PDB file of C-alpha atoms in Angstrom:
ATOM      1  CA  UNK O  24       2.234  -0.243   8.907  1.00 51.00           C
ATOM      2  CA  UNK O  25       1.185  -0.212   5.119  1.00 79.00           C
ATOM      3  CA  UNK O  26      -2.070  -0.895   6.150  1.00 93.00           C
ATOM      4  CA  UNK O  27      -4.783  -2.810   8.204  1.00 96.00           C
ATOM      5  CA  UNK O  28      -3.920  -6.398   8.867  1.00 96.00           C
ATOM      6  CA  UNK O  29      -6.143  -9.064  10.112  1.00 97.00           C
ATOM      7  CA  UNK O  30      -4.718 -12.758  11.328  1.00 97.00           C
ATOM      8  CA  UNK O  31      -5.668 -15.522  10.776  1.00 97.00           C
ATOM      9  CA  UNK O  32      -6.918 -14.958   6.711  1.00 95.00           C
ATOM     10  CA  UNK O  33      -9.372 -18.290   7.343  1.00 96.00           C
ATOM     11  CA  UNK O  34     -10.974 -20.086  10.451  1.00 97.00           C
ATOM     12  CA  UNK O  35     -12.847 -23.316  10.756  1.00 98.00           C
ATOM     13  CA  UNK O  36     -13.326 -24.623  13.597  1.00 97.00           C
ATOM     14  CA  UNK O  37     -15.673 -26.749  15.835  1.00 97.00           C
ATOM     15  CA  UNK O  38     -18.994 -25.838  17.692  1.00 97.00           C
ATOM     16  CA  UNK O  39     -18.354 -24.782  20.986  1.00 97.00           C
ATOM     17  CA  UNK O  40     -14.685 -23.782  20.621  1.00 98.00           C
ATOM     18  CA  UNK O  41     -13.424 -20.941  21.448  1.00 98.00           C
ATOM     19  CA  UNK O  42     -11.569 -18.728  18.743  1.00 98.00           C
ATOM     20  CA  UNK O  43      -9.180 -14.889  18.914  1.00 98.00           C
ATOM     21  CA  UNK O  44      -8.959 -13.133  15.775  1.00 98.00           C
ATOM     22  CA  UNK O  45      -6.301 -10.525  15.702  1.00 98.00           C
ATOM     23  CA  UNK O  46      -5.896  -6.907  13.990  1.00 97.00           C
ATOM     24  CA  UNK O  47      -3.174  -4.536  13.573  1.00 96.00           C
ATOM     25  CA  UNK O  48      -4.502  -1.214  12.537  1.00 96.00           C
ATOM     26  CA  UNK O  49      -2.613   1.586  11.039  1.00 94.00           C
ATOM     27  CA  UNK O  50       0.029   3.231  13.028  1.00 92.00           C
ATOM     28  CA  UNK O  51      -1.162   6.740  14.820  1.00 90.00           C
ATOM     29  CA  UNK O  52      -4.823   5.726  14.297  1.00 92.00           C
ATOM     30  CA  UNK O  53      -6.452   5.963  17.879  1.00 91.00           C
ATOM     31  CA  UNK O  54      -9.563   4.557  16.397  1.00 92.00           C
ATOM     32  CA  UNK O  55     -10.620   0.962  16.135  1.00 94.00           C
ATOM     33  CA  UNK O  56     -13.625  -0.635  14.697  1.00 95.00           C
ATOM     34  CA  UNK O  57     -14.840  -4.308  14.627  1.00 96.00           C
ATOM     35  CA  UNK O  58     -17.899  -5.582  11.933  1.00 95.00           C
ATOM     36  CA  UNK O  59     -18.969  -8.732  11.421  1.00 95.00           C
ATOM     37  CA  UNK O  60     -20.513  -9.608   7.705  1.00 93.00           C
ATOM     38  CA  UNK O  61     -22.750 -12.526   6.942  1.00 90.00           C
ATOM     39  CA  UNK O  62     -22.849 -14.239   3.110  1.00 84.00           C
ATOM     40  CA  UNK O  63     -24.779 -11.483   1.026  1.00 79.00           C
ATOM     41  CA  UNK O  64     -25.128  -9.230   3.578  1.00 82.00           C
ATOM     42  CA  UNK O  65     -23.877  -5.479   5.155  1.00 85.00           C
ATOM     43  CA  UNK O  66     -21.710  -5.065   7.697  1.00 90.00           C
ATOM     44  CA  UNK O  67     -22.844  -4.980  11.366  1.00 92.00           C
ATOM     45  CA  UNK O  68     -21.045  -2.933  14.047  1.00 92.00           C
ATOM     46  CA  UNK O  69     -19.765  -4.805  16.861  1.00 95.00           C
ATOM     47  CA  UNK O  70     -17.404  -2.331  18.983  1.00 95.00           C
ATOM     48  CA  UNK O  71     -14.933   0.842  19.024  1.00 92.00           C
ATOM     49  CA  UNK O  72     -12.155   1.686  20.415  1.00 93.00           C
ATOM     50  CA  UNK O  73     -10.939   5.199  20.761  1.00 90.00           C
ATOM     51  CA  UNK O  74      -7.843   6.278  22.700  1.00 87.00           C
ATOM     52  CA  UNK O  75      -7.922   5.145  25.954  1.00 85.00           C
ATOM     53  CA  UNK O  76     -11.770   5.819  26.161  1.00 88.00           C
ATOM     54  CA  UNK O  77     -13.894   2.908  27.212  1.00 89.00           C
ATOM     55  CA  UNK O  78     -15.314   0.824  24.375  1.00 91.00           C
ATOM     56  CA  UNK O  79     -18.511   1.265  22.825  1.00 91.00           C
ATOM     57  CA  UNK O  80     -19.875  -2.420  23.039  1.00 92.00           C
ATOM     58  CA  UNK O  81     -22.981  -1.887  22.134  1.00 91.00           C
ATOM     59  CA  UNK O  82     -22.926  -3.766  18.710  1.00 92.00           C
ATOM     60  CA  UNK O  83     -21.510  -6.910  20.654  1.00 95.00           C
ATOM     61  CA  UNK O  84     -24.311  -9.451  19.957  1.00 94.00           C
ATOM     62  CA  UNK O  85     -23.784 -11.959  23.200  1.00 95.00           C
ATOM     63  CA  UNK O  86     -21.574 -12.026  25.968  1.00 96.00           C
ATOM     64  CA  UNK O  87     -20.058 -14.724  24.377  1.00 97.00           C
ATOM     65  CA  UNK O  88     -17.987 -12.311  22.530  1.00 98.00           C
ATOM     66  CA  UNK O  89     -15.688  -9.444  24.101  1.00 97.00           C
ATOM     67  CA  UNK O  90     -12.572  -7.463  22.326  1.00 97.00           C
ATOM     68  CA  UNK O  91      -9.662  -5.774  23.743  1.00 95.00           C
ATOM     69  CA  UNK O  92      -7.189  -3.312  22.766  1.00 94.00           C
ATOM     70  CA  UNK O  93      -4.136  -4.088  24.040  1.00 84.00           C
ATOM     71  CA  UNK O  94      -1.283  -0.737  24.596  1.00 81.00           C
ATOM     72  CA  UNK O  95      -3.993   1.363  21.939  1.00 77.00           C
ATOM     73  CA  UNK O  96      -2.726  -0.515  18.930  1.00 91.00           C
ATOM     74  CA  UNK O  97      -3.526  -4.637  18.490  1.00 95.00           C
ATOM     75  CA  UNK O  98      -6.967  -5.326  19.226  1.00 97.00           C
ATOM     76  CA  UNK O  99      -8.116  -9.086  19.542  1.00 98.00           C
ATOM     77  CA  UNK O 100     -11.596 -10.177  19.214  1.00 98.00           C
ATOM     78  CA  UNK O 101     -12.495 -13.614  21.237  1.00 98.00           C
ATOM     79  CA  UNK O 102     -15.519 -15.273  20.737  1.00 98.00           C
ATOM     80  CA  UNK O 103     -16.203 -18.198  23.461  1.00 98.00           C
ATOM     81  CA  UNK O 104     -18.075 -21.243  22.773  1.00 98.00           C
ATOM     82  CA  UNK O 105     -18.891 -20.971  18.602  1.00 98.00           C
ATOM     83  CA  UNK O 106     -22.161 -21.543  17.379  1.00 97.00           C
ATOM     84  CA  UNK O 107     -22.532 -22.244  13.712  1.00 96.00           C
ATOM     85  CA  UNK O 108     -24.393 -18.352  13.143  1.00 95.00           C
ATOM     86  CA  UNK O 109     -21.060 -16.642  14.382  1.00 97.00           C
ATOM     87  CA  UNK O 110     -19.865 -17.842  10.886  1.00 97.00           C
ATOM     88  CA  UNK O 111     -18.965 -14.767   8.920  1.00 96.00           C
ATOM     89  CA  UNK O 112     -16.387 -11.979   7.900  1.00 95.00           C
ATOM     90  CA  UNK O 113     -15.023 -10.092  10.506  1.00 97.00           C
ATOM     91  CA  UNK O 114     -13.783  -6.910   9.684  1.00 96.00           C
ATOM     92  CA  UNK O 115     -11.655  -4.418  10.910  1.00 96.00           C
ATOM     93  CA  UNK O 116     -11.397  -1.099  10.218  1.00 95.00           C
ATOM     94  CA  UNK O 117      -9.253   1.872  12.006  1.00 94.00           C
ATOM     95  CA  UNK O 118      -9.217   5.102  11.403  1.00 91.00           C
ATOM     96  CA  UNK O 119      -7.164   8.617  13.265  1.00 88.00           C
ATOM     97  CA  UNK O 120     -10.114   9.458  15.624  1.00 82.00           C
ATOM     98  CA  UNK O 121      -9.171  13.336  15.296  1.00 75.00           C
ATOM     99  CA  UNK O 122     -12.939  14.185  16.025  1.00 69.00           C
ATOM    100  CA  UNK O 123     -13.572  15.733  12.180  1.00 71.00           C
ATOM    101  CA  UNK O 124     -15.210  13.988   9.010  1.00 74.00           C
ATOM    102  CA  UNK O 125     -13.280  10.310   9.044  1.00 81.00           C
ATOM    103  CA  UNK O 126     -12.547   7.711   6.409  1.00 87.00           C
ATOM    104  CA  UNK O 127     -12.257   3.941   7.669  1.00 91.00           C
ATOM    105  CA  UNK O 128      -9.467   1.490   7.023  1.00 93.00           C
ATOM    106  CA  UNK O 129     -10.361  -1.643   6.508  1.00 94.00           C
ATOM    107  CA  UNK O 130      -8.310  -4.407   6.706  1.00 95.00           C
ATOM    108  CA  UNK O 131      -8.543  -8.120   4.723  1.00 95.00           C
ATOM    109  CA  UNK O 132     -10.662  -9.850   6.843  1.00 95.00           C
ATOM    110  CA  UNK O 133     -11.367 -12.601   8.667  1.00 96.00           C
ATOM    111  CA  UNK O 134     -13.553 -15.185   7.019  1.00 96.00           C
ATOM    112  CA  UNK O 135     -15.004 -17.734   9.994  1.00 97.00           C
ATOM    113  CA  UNK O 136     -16.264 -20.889   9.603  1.00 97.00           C
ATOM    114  CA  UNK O 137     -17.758 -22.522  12.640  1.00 97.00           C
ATOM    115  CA  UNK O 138     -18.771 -26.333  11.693  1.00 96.00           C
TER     116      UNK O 138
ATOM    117  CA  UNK T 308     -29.825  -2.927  13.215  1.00 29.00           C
ATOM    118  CA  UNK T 309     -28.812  -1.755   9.712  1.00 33.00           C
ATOM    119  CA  UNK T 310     -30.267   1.693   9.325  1.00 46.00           C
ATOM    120  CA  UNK T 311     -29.278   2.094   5.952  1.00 63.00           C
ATOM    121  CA  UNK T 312     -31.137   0.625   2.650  1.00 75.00           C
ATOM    122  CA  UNK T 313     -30.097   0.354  -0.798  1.00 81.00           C
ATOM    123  CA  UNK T 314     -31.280  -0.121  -3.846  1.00 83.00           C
ATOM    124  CA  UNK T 315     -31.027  -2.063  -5.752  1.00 87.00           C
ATOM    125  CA  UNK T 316     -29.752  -4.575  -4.277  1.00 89.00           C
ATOM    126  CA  UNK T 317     -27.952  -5.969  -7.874  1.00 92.00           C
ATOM    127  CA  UNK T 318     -27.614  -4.181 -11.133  1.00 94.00           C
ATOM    128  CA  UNK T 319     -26.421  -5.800 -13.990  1.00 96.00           C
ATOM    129  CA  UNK T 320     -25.340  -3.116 -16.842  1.00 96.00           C
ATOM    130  CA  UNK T 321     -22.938  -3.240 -20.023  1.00 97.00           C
ATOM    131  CA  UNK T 322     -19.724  -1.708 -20.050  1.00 97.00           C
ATOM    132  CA  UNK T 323     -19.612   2.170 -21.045  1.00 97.00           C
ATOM    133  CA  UNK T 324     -22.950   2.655 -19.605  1.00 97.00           C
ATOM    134  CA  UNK T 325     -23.837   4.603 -16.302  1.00 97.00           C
ATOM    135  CA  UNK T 326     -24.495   3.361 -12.931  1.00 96.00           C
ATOM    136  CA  UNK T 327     -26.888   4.383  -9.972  1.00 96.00           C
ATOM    137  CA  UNK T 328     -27.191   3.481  -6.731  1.00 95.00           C
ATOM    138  CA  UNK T 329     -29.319   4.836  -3.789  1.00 95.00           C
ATOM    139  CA  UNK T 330     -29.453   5.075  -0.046  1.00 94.00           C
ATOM    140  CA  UNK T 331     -31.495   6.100   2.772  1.00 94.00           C
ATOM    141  CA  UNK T 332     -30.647   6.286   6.302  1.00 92.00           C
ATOM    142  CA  UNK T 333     -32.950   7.326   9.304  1.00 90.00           C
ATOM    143  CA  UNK T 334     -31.285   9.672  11.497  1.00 88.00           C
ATOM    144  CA  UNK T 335     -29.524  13.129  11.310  1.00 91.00           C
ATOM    145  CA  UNK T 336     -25.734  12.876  10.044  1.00 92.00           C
ATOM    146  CA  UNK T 337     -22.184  14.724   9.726  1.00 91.00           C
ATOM    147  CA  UNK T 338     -21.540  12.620   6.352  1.00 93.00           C
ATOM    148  CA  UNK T 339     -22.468  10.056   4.418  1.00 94.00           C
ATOM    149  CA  UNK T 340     -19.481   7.586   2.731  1.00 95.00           C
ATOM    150  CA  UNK T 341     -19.419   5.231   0.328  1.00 96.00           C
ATOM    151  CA  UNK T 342     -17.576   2.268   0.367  1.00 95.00           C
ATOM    152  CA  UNK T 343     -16.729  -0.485  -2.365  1.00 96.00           C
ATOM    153  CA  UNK T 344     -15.703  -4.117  -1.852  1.00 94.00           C
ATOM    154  CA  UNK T 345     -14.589  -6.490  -3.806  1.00 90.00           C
ATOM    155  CA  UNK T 346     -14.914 -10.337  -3.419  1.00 79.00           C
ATOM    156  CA  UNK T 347     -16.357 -10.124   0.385  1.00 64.00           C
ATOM    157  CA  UNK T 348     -13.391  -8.725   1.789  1.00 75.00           C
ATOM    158  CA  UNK T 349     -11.817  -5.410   2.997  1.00 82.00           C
ATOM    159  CA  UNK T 350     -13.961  -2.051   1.949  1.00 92.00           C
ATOM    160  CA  UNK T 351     -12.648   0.328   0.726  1.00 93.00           C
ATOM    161  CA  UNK T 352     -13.490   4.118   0.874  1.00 94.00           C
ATOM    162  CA  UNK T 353     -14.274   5.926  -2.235  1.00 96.00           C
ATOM    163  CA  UNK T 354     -16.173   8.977  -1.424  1.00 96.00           C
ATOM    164  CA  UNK T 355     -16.970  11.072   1.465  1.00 94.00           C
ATOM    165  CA  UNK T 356     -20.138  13.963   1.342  1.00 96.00           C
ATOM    166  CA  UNK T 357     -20.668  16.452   4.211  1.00 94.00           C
ATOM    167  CA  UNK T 358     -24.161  17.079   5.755  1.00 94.00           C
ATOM    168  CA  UNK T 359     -23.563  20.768   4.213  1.00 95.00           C
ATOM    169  CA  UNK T 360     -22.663  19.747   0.937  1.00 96.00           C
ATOM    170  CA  UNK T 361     -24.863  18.322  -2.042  1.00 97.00           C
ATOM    171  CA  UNK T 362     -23.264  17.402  -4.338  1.00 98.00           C
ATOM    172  CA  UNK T 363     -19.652  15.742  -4.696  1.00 97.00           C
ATOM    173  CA  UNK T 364     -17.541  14.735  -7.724  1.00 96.00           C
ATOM    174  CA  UNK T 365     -14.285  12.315  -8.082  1.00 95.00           C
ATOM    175  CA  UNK T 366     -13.171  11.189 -11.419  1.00 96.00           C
ATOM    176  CA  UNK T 367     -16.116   9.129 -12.343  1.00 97.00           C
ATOM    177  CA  UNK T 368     -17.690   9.173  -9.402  1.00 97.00           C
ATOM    178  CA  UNK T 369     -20.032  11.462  -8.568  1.00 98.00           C
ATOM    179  CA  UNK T 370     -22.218  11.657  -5.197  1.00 98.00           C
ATOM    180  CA  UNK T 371     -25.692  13.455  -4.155  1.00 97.00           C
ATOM    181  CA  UNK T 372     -26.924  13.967  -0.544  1.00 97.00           C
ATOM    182  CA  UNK T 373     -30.333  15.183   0.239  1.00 96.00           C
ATOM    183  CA  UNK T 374     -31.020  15.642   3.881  1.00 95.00           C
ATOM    184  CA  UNK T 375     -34.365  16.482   3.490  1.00 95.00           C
ATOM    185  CA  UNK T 376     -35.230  13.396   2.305  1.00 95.00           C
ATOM    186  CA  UNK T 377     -32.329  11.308   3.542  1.00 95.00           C
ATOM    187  CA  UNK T 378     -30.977  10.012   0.649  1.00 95.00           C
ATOM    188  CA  UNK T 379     -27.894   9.893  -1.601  1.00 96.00           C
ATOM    189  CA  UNK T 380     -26.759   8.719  -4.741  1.00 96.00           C
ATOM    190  CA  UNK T 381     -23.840   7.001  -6.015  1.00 97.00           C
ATOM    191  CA  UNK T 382     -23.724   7.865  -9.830  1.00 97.00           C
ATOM    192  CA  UNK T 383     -20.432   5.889 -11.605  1.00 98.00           C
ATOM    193  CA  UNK T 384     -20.534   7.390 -15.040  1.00 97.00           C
ATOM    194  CA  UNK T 385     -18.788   5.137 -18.355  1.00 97.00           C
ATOM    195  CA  UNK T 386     -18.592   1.865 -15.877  1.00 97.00           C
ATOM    196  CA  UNK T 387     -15.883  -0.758 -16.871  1.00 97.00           C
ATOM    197  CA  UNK T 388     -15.439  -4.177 -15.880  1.00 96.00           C
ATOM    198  CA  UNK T 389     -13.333  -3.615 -12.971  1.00 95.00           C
ATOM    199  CA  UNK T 390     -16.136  -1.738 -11.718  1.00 97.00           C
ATOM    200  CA  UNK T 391     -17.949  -4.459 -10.757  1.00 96.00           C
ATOM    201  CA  UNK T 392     -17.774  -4.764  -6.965  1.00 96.00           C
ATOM    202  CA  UNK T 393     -20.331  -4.553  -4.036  1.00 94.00           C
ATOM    203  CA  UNK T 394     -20.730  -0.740  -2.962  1.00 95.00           C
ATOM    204  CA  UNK T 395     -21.842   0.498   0.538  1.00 94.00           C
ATOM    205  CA  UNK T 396     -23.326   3.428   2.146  1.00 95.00           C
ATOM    206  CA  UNK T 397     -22.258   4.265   5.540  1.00 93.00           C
ATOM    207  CA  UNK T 398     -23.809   6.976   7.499  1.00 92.00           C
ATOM    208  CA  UNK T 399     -21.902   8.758  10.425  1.00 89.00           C
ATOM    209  CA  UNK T 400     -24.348   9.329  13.176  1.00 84.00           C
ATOM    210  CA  UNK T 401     -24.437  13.117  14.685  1.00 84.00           C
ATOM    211  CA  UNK T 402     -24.447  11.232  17.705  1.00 75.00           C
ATOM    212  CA  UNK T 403     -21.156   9.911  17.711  1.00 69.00           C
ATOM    213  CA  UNK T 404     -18.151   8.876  15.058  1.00 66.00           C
ATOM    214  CA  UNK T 405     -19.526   5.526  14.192  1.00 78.00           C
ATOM    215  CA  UNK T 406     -20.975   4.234  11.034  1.00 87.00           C
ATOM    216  CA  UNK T 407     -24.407   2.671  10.042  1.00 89.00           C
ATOM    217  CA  UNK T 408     -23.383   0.297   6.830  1.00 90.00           C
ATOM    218  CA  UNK T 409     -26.386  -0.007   3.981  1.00 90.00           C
ATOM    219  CA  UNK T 410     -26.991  -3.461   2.597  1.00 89.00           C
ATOM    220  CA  UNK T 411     -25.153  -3.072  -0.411  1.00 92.00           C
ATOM    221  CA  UNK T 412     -25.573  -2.987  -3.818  1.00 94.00           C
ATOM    222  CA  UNK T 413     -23.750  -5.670  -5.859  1.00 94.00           C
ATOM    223  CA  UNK T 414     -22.593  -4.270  -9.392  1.00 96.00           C
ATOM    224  CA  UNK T 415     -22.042  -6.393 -12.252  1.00 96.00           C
ATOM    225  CA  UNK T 416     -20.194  -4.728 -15.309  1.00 97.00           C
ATOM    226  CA  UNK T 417     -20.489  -7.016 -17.862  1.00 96.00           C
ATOM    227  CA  UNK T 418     -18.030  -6.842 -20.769  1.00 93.00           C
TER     228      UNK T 418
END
């Protein structure tokens, strides 16, 4: 595609639900990145994806959340059971994963809002 | 953890005049990027600088690295409006491909 898209655009929900947010990176890009952004603040890494390596999950920040890539393309990012601090931005980014110097895609966003 | 830190964390300037940002990171890199956003969504990437390079130009942007001290600059020379944004640093790790965000700074180009 044109670009990096995220779905949905907005999220509220309820304490305790669960919630999938969905991106489509660029086509060919191997790579796949997932931040999460509080109000005000930087981004913090939550997991890649390259090829049909395992993920790095080291950013995830409770097993309450996981990601999968599904086929090397989609990705969906589930957190279970919400708690009002996963509100936030979460960002997606891809990217070709050839190994050299890389520039991330990012796409819109989705903005989370866990009442 | 966030190993990168800017500053400052907001600068307010007039139109026409300069603006520079810095950032530090901790550990060894293969490049540094910047990264603007606007309105607390998508980033996007402005400027990339190698590990071997120190200094980098692109229209009005124009980037230092030193690795000695592990820093770099973000230098946007005759600033407009439309400049104003939130701009990242992002380091790529010589461990691996991923990237270490800074805290941001959040322009303001007033008119």
């Amino acid at each position: 595609g044109a670009g990096v898209s995220q779905s949905p655009s907005n999220k509220v929900t309820e304490k305790g639900k669960d919630v999938e947010l969905r991106c489509d990176p660029i086509s060919g890009h191997t790579a796949l990145y997932w931040y999460r952004q509080s109000l005000g603040q930087g981004l913090e890494f939550l997991i890649y994806f390259q090829g049909n390596s395992a993920p790095d999950k080291s950013g995830l920040p409770s097993d309450r959340f996981s990601a999968e890539r599904t086929g090397g393309s989609v990705s969906t990012l589930t957190i279970q059971r919400t708690q009002q601090e996963d509100s936030a931005v979460y960002l997606c980014a891809s990217s070709f994963g050839w190994g050299g110097p890389e520039t991330q895609y990012f796409g819109p966003g989705t903005r989370l809002l866990v009442l | 953890s966030q190993q990168g830190e800017e500053d400052p964390q907001a600068l307010s300037i007039q139109e026409g005049e300069n603006a520079t940002m810095n950032c530090s990171y901790k550990t060894s890199i293969n490049n540094l990027q910047w990264y603007r956003q606007n309105s607390g969504r998508g980033l996007v990437h402005l400027i990339l600088i190698r590990s071997n390079e120190r200094e980098k130009h692109s229209g009005r942007l124009r980037v230092t690295l030193d690795t000695s001290k592990k820093s770099s600059s973000l230098l946007i020379t005759a600033s407009r409006a439309a400049d104003t944004a939130s701009y990242f640093c992002a380091s790529e790790e010589t461990s691996g491909s991923r990237l270490t965000f800074g805290e941001g700074t959040q322009l303001t180009v007033n008119p």
